[in-house]
XYZ file of C-alpha atoms in Angstrom:
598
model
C 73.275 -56.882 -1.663
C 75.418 -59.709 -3.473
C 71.794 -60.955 -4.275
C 70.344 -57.733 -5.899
C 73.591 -57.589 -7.935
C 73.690 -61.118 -9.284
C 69.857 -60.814 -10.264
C 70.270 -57.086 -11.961
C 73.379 -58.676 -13.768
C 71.178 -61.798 -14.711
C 68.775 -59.388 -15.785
C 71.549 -57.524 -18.637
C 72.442 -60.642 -19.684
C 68.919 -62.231 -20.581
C 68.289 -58.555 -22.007
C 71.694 -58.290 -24.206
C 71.182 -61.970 -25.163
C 67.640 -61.589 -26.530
C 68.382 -58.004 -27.920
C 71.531 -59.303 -30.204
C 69.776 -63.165 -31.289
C 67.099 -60.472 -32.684
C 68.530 -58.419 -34.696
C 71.200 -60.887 -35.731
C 68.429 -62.137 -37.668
C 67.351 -58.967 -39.130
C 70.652 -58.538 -41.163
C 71.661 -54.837 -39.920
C 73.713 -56.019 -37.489
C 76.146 -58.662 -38.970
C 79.257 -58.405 -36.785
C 80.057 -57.458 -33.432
C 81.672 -54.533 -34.203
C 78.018 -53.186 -35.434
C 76.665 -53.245 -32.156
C 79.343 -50.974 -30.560
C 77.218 -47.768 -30.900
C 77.277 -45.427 -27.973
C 73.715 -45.385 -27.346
C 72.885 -49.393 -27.845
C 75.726 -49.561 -24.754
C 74.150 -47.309 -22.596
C 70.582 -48.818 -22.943
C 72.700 -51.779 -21.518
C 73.747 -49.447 -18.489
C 70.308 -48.347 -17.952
C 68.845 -51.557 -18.094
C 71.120 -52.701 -15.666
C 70.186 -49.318 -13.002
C 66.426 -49.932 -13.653
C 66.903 -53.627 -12.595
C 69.282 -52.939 -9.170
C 66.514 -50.115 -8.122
C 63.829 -52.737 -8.437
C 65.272 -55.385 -6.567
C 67.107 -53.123 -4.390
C 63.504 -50.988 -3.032
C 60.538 -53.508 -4.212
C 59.293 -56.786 -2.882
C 59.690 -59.955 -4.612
C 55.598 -60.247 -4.207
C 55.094 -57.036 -5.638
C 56.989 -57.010 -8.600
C 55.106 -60.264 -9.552
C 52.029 -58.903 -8.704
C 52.361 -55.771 -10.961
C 54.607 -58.009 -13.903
C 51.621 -58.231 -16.271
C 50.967 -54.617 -16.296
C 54.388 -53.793 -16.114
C 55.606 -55.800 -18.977
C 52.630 -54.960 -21.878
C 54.117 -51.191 -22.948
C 57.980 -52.495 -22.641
C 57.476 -54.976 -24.943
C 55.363 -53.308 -27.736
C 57.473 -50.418 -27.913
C 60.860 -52.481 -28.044
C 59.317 -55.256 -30.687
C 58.569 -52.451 -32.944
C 61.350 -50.142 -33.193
C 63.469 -53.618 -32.939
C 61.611 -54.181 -36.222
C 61.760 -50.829 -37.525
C 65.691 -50.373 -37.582
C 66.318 -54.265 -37.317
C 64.337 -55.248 -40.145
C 62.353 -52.582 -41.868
C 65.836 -51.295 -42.901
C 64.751 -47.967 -41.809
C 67.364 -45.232 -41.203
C 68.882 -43.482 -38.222
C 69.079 -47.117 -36.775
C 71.528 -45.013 -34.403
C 68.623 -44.295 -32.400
C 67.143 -47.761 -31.297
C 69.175 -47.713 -27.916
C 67.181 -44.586 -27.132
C 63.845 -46.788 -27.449
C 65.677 -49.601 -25.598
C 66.115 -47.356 -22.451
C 62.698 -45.631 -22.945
C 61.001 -48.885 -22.670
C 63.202 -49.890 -19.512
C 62.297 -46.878 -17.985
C 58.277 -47.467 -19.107
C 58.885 -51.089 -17.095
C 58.928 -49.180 -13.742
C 56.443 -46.781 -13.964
C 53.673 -49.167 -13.128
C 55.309 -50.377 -9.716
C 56.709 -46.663 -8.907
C 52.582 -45.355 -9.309
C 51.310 -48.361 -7.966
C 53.543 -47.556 -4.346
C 52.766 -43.951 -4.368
C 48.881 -44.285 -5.200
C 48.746 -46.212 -1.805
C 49.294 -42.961 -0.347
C 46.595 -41.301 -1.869
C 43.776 -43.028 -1.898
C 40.992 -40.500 -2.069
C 42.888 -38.966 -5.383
C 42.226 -42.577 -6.573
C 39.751 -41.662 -9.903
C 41.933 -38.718 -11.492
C 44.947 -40.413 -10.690
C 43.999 -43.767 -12.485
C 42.118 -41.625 -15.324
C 45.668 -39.279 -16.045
C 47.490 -42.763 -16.213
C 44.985 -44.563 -17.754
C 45.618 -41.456 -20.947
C 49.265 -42.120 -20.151
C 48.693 -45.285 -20.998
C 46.631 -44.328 -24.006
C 49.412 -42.287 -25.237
C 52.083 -45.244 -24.849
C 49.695 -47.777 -26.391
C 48.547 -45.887 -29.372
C 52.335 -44.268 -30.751
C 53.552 -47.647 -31.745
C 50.754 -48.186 -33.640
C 50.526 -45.056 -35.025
C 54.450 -45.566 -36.006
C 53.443 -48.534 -37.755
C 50.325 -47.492 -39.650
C 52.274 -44.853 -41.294
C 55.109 -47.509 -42.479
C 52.394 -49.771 -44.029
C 50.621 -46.406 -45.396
C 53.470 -44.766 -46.746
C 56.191 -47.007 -47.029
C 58.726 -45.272 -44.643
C 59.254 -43.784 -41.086
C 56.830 -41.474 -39.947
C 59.135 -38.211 -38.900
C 58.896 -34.546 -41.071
C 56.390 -34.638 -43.681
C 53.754 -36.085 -41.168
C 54.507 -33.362 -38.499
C 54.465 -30.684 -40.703
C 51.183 -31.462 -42.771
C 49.740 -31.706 -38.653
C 51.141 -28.257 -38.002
C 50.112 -26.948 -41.143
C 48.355 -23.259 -40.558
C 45.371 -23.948 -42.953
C 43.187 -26.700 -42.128
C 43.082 -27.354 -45.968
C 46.553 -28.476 -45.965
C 46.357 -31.063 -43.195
C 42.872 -32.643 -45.074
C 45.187 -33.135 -48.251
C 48.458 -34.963 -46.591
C 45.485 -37.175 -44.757
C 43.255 -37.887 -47.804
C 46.184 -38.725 -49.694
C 47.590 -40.915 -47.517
C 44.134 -42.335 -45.726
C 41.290 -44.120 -47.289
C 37.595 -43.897 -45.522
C 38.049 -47.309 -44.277
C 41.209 -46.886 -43.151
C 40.096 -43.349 -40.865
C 37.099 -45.634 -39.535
C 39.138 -48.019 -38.177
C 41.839 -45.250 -36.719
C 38.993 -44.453 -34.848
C 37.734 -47.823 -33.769
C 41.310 -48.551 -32.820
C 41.389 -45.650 -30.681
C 38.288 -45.940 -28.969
C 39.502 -49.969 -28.037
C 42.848 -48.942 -27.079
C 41.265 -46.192 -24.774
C 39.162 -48.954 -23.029
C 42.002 -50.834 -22.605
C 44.340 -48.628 -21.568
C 41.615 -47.324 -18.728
C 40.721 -50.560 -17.356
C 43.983 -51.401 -17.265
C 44.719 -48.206 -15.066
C 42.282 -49.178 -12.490
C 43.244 -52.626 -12.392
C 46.793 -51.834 -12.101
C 45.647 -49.713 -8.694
C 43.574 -52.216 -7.464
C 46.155 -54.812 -7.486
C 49.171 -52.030 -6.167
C 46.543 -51.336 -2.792
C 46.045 -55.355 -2.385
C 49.604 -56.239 -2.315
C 50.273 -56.072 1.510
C 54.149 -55.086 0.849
C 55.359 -53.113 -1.729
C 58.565 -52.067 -0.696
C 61.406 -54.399 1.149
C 61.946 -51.321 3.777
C 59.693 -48.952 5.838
C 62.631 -47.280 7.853
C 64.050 -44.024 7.297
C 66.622 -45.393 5.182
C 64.073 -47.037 2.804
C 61.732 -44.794 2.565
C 64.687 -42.035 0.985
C 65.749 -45.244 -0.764
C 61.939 -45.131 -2.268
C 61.804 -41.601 -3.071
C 65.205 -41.597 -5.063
C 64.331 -44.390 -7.077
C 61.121 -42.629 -8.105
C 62.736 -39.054 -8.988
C 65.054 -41.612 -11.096
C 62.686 -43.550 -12.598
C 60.067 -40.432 -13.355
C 62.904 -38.010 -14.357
C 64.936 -40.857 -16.678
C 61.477 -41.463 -18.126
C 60.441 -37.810 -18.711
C 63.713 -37.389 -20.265
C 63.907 -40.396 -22.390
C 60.204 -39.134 -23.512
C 61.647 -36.040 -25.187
C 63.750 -38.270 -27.217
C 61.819 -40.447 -28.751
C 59.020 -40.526 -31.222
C 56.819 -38.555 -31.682
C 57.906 -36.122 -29.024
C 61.324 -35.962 -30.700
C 60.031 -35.329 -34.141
C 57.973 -32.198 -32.330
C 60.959 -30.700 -30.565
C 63.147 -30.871 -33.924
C 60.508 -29.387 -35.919
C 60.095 -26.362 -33.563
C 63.486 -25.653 -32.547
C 64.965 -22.779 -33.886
C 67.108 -22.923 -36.609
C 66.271 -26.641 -37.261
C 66.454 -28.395 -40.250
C 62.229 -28.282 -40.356
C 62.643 -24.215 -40.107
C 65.268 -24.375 -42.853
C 63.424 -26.793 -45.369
C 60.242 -24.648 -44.505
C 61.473 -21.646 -45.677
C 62.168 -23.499 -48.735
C 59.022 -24.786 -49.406
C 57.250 -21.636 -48.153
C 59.039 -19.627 -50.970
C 59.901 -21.640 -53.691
C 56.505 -21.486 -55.912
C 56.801 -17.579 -55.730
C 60.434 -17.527 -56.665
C 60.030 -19.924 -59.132
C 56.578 -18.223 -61.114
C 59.543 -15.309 -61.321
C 61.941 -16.836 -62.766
C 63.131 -16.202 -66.619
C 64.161 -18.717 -68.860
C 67.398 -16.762 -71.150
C 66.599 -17.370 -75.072
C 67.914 -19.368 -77.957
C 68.484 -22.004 -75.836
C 66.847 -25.535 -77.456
C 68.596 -28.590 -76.082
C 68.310 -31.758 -78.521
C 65.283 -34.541 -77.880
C 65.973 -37.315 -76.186
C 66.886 -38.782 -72.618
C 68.858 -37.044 -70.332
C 70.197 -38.829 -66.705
C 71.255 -37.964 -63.597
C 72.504 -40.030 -60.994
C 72.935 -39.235 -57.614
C 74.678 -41.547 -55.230
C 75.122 -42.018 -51.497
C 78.172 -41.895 -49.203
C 80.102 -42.842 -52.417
C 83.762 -41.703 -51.733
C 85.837 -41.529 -54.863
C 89.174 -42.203 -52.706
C 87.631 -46.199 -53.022
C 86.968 -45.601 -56.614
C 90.128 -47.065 -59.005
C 88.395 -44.825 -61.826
C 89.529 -41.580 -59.625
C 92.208 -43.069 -57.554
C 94.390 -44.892 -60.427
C 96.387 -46.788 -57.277
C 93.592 -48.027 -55.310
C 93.596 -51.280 -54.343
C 90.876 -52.604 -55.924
C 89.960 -52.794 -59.866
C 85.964 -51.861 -58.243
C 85.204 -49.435 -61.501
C 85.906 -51.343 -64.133
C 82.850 -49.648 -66.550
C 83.926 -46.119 -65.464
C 87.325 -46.551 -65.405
C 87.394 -47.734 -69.450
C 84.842 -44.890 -70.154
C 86.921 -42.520 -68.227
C 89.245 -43.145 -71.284
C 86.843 -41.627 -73.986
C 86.494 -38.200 -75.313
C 82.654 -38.787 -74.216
C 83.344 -38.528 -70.760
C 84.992 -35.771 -68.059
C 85.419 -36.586 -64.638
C 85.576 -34.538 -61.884
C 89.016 -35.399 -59.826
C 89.118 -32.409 -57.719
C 84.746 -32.854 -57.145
C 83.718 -32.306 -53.205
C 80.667 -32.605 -51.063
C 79.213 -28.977 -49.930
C 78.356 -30.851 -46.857
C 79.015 -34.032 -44.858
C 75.028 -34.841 -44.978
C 72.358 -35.525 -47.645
C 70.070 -33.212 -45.994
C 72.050 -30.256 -46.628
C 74.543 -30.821 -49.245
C 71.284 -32.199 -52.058
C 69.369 -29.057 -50.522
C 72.138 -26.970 -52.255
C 72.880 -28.860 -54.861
C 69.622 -29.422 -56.599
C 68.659 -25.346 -55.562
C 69.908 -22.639 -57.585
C 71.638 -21.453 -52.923
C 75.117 -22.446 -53.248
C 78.234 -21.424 -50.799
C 79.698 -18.681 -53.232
C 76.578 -16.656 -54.007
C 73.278 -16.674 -52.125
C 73.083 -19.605 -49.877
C 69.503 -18.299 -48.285
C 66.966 -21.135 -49.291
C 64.061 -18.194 -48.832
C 65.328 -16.980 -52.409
C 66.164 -20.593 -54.580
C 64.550 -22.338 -57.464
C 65.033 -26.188 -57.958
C 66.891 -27.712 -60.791
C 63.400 -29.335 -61.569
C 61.359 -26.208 -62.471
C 64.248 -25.016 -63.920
C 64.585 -27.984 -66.491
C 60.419 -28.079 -66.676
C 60.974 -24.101 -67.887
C 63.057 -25.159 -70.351
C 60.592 -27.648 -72.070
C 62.282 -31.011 -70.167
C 59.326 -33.466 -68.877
C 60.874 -34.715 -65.473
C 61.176 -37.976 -63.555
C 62.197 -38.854 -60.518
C 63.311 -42.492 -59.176
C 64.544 -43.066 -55.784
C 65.263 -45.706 -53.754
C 65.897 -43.713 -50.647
C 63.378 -43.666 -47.730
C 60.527 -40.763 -48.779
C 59.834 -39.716 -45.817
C 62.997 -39.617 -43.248
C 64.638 -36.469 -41.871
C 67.771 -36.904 -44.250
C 65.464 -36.812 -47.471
C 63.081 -34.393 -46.788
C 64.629 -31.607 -48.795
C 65.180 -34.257 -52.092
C 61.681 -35.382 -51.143
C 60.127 -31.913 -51.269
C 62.084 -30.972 -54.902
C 61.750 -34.756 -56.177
C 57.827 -34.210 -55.859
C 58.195 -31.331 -58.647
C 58.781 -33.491 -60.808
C 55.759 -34.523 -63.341
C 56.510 -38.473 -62.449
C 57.750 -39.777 -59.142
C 58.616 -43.581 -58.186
C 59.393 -44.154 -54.800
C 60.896 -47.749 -54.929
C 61.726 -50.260 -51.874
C 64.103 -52.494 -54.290
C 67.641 -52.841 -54.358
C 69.297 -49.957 -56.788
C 68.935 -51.981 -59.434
C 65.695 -51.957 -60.311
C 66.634 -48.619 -61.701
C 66.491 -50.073 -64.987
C 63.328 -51.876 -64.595
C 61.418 -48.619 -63.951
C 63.481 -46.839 -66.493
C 61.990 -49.397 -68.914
C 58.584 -48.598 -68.121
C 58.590 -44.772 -67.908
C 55.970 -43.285 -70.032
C 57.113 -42.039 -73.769
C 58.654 -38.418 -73.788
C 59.726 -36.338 -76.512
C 62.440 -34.586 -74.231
C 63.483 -35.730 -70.625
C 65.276 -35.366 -67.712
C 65.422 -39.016 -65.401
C 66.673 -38.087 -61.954
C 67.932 -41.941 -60.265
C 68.633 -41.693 -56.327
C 70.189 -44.812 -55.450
C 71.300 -46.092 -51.800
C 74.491 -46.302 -53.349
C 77.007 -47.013 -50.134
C 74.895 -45.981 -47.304
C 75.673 -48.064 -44.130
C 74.964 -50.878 -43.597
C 77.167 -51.420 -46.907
C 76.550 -55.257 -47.221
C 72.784 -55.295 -47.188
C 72.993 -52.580 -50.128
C 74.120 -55.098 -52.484
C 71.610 -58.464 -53.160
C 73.320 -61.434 -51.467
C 73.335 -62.978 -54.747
C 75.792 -60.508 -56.239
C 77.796 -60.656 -53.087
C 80.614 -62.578 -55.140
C 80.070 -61.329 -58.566
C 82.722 -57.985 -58.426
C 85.449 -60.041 -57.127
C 86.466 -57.773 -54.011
C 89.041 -59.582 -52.202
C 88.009 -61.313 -49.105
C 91.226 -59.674 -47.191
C 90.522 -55.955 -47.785
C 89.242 -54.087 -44.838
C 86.907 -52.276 -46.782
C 85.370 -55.146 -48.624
C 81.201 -54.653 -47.900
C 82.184 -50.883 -48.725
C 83.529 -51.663 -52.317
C 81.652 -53.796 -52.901
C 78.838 -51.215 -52.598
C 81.085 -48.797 -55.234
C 81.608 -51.937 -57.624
C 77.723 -52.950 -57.822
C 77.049 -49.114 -58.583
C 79.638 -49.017 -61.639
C 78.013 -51.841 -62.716
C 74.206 -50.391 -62.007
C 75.599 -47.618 -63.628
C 76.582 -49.420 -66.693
C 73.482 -51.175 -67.408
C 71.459 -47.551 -66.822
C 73.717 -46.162 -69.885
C 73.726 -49.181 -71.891
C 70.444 -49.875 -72.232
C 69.538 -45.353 -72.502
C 72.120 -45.316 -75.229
C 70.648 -47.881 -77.393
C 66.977 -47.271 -76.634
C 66.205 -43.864 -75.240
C 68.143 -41.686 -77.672
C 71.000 -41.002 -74.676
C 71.984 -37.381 -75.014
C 73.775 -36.757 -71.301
C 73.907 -38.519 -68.199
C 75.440 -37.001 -64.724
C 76.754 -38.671 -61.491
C 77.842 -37.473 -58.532
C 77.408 -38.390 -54.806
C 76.025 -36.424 -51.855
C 78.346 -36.547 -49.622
C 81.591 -39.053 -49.172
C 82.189 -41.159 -46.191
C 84.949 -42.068 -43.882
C 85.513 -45.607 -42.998
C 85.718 -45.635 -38.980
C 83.445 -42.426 -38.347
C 80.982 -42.509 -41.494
C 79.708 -39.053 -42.291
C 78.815 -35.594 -40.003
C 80.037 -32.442 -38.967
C 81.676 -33.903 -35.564
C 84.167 -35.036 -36.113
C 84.837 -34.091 -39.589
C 87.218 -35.330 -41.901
C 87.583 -34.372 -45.402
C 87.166 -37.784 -46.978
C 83.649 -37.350 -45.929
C 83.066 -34.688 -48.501
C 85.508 -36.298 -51.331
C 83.060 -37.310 -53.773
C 82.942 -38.834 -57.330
C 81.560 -36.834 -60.299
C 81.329 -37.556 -63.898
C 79.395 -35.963 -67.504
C 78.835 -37.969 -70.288
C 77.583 -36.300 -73.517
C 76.664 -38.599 -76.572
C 78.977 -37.731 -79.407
C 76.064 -35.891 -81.312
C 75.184 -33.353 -78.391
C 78.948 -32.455 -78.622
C 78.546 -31.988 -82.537
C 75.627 -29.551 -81.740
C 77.808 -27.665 -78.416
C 81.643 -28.712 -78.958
C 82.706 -26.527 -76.365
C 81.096 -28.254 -73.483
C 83.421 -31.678 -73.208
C 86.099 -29.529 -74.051
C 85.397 -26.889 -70.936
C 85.168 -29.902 -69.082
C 88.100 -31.670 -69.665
C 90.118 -28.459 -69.143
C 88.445 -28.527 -65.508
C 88.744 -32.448 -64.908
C 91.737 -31.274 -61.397
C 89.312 -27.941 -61.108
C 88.196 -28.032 -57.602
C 84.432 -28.966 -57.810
C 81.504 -29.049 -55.158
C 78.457 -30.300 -55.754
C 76.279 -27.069 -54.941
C 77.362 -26.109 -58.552
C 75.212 -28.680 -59.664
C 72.266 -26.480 -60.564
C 74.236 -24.145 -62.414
C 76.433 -26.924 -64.347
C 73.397 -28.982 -65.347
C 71.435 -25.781 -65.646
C 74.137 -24.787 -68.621
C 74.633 -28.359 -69.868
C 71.494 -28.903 -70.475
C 70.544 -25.429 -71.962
C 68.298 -24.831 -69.028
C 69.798 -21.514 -68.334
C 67.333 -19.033 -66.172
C 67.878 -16.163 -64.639
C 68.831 -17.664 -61.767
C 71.797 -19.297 -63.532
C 75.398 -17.714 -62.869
C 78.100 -18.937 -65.532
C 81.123 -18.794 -63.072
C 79.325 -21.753 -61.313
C 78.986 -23.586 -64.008
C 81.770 -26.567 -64.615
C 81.292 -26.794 -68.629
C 81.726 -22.370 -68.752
C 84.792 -20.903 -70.128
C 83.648 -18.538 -67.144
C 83.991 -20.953 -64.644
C 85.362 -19.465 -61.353
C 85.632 -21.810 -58.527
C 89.441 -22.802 -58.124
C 92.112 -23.983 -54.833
C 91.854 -19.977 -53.589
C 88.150 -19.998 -53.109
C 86.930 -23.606 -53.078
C 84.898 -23.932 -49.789
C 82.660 -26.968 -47.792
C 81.507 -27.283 -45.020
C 78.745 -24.179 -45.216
C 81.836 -22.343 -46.446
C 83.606 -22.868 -42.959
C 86.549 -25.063 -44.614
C 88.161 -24.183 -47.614
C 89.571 -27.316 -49.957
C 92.769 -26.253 -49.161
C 93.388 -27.462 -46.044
C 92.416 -30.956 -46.776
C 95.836 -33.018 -46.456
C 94.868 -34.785 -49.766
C 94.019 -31.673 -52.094
């Protein structure tokens, strides 16, 4: 038994070794600290049962035997999702200890059919063909995982599942033409086809080379056969499990369960053409040509911003905190997330549903058709990921927009695709930056690591640095619109804030995950043309604020005003009505007031 335990522990320690010199290298996991997540610990755990059941139950000769089959879907399915949330900077990197123990688990299944096929040996042809498609399956989703990424840019989770469960077949021949070319469905097939010879031969050969080994397990007594027959019902049911959990399976199961975020973004989409062919836009409304901007940031908590926290420690807005100063700019000090995820909280915020009125997304509008109403032409530039579960909602409103530009750059870039839009008379320029998103360091180009002078000592230094290289994006975005695209407005806000120890979510929650910086700029000749605007606004500058007013704010700053527009959400209205009595987040399940800091 001391043997079996020194070889499982061997077996941990060769696995944690190679697992952390790997994605050391891939950036996302700089310090040791990073690598304390719950689930990247248990796929330690579970590593380390899978290993003491083998050694404990099967041979020495027969785990050889059965290595090269065993080892083949272990590997490909840890190298890629090592790659996707080591180095493809894709999100949710939470999840990569789930693939970790799913391809531990995979590692047995060979040697735990191989035993019990022994006992069956006139089952021997179904039995090798349902593995053999077993094995299809398991060969094929990595690649299918990575296809997409090359294809679209980003991981393969909502839109792909829901143009494949699309009721018309119509709908699921667009999302595939439009992301396929001929060649490209050719060799899907060819792919197939080889992977499905492979994955049958290997079946057989797997069997062949189980019935030929003369002792496959260290123990025919009583003892070790229940010793056999546990490990199996672990093995099987840990697998089965683990199955549910992963791609593509776990895509599936969030898309049908009920009350997901799939059934709430689909009522969205469902309804939002019809709504929006309804809508009114009110009259005498003719906003000025020229360019107007709106930023929207990530995980950007204006506690770490010296522009809305006068005593923080670090001088990390140094642009907003001078314009801050102006009578061209209002700032929201009292501003707050509706929710403590993107998903949500931009789902409101960018819909005419907010947490005082109709929150239903069955019955919204977006800001975008409301702007295109009101003779805006609309672009949209995001650095996010297009096509993960916590953009799918911004994805499905950004794509409303007559130009969108889906970058993999660092937020700065911004300006280089500002400078090439296409000439408009009169435009709105949506900007979705990373902003602070964990990981905070690899937000920020390692060349401009010591350009905002963030002291070494402070605790929080990768995070402000991430708020200091957006005030300075931010800059250069309103420099350069000012004195070249007739600047008539630009917006930021964030959405959502963050908390330094538990990030963002709903459990736990703390309020600094919702505290979240907002500003309004209007060029001195848009106030001219509406004075009371700024003025409105700097009357409401320690108003409470969330940032599911955003439609109706920008709706009535921008004279955009529908008839889905309602004045007492607005932040520039006289009429404004949001204050500390009925301020809410959270899905209106915490009001403002109970924050310690409000």
């Amino acid at each position: 038994m001391k043997q079996i335990l020194k070889r499982s522990l061997l077996t941990v320690l060769l696995f944690v070794v190679a697992a952390a010199g790997i994605l050391k290298l891939g950036g996302d996991y700089p310090t040791l600290a990073s690598y304390m997540n719950p689930r990247l610990l248990t796929s330690v755990l579970v590593v380390w049962i899978v290993s003491l059941g083998m050694f404990s139950v099967f041979t020495d000769s027969y785990l050889k035997k059965l290595l090269p089959w065993a080892v083949v879907l272990p590997v490909l399915w840890a190298a890629v999702f090592t790659w996707g949330y080591g180095f493809a900077d894709l999100p949710e990197k939470k999840h990569l200890g789930d693939y970790y123990m799913y391809a531990a688990l995979i590692f047995t299944l060979p040697y735990v059919s191989g035993v019990w096929s022994r006992h069956c040996l006139k089952a021997r042809i179904p039995w090798g063909i349902v593995q053999g498609l077993l094995a299809l399956f398991l060969l094929a989703m990595p690649f299918v995982y990575v296809g997409y990424y090359i294809v679209m840019g980003g991981e393969m989770d909502m839109f792909a599942m829901m143009a494949v469960m699309a009721t018309h077949s119509d709908e699921v021949k667009s999302f595939f033409t439009t992301v396929a070319s001929p060649a490209m469905a050719v060799g899907s097939v060819v792919l197939v086809a080889a992977l499905l010879v492979l994955a049958m031969k290997g079946s057989f050969s797997l069997l062949k080379a189980a019935a030929s080994c003369e002792s496959p397990v260290k123990s025919l007594s009583r003892r070790g056969k229940i010793g056999l027959v546990l490990v199996s019902i672990l093995f099987i049911g840990g697998f089965y499990r683990m199955f549910t959990h992963v791609f593509p399976v776990n895509i599936y199961r969030a898309v049908e369960s009920k009350g997901s975020d799939f059934q709430v973004l689909s009522q969205m989409n469902d309804n939002i053409n019809k709504n929006t062919g309804a809508m009114l836009l009110q009259e005498g409304q003719n906003a000025p040509d020229g360019t107007y901007i709106v930023i929207i940031g990530e995980s950007a908590n204006r506690d770490h911003m010296k522009a809305f926290n006068p005593e923080y420690r670090e001088n990390n807005t140094p642009w907003l905190s001078a314009m801050a100063k102006t009578p061209d700019f209002a700032l929201g000090y009292k501003a707050y997330s509706n929710f403590p995820n993107t998903l949500m909280s931009l789902s409101y915020a960018l819909t005419s549903a907010n947490q005082y009125g109709d929150n239903d997304l069955r019955h919204v509008v977006s800001l975008v058709d409301a702007l295109r109403k009101a003779g805006f032409a609309t672009d949209w530039i995001s650095f996010k990921n297009r096509s993960s579960l916590s953009s799918a909602g911004v994805t499905m409103i950004a794509e409303r927009c007559d130009h969108t530009y889906w970058e993999q750059n660092p937020d700065e870039y911004a300006l280089n695709v500002l400078k090439e839009l296409p000439p408009a008379k009169k435009r709105v320029v949506f900007i979705n930056i990373t902003g602070s998103h964990y990981t905070y360091k690899t937000r920020v180009p390692v060349s401009r690591w010591n350009q905002f002078g963030i002291s070494p000592n402070n605790p929080d230094h990768d995070y402000d640095m991430t708020i200091a290289y957006d005030d300075w994006i931010m800059q250069n975005i309103f420099n350069y619109a000012r004195d070249n695209m007739n600047l008539q407005a630009m917006v930021y806000f964030s959405d959502h804030g963050e908390n330094m120890k538990h990030f963002h979510g709903t459990s736990p929650f703390y309020f600094d995950m919702v505290h979240i910086p907002f500003f309004v700029y209007l060029s001195p000749s848009y106030q001219a043309k509406y004075p009371e605007l700024m003025k409105q606004m700097k009357a409401h500058e320690h108003t409470p604020f969330t940032n599911d007013l955003i439609f109706d704010t920008l709706s009535g700053l921008f004279q955009a005003r529908t008839s889905f527009y309602h004045e007492a959400y607005d932040f520039s209205s006289p009429a404004y009505a949001i204050n500390a009595e009925n301020a809410m987040t959270m899905d209106r399940k915490k009001k403002l007031t109970e924050d310690p800091a409000f």
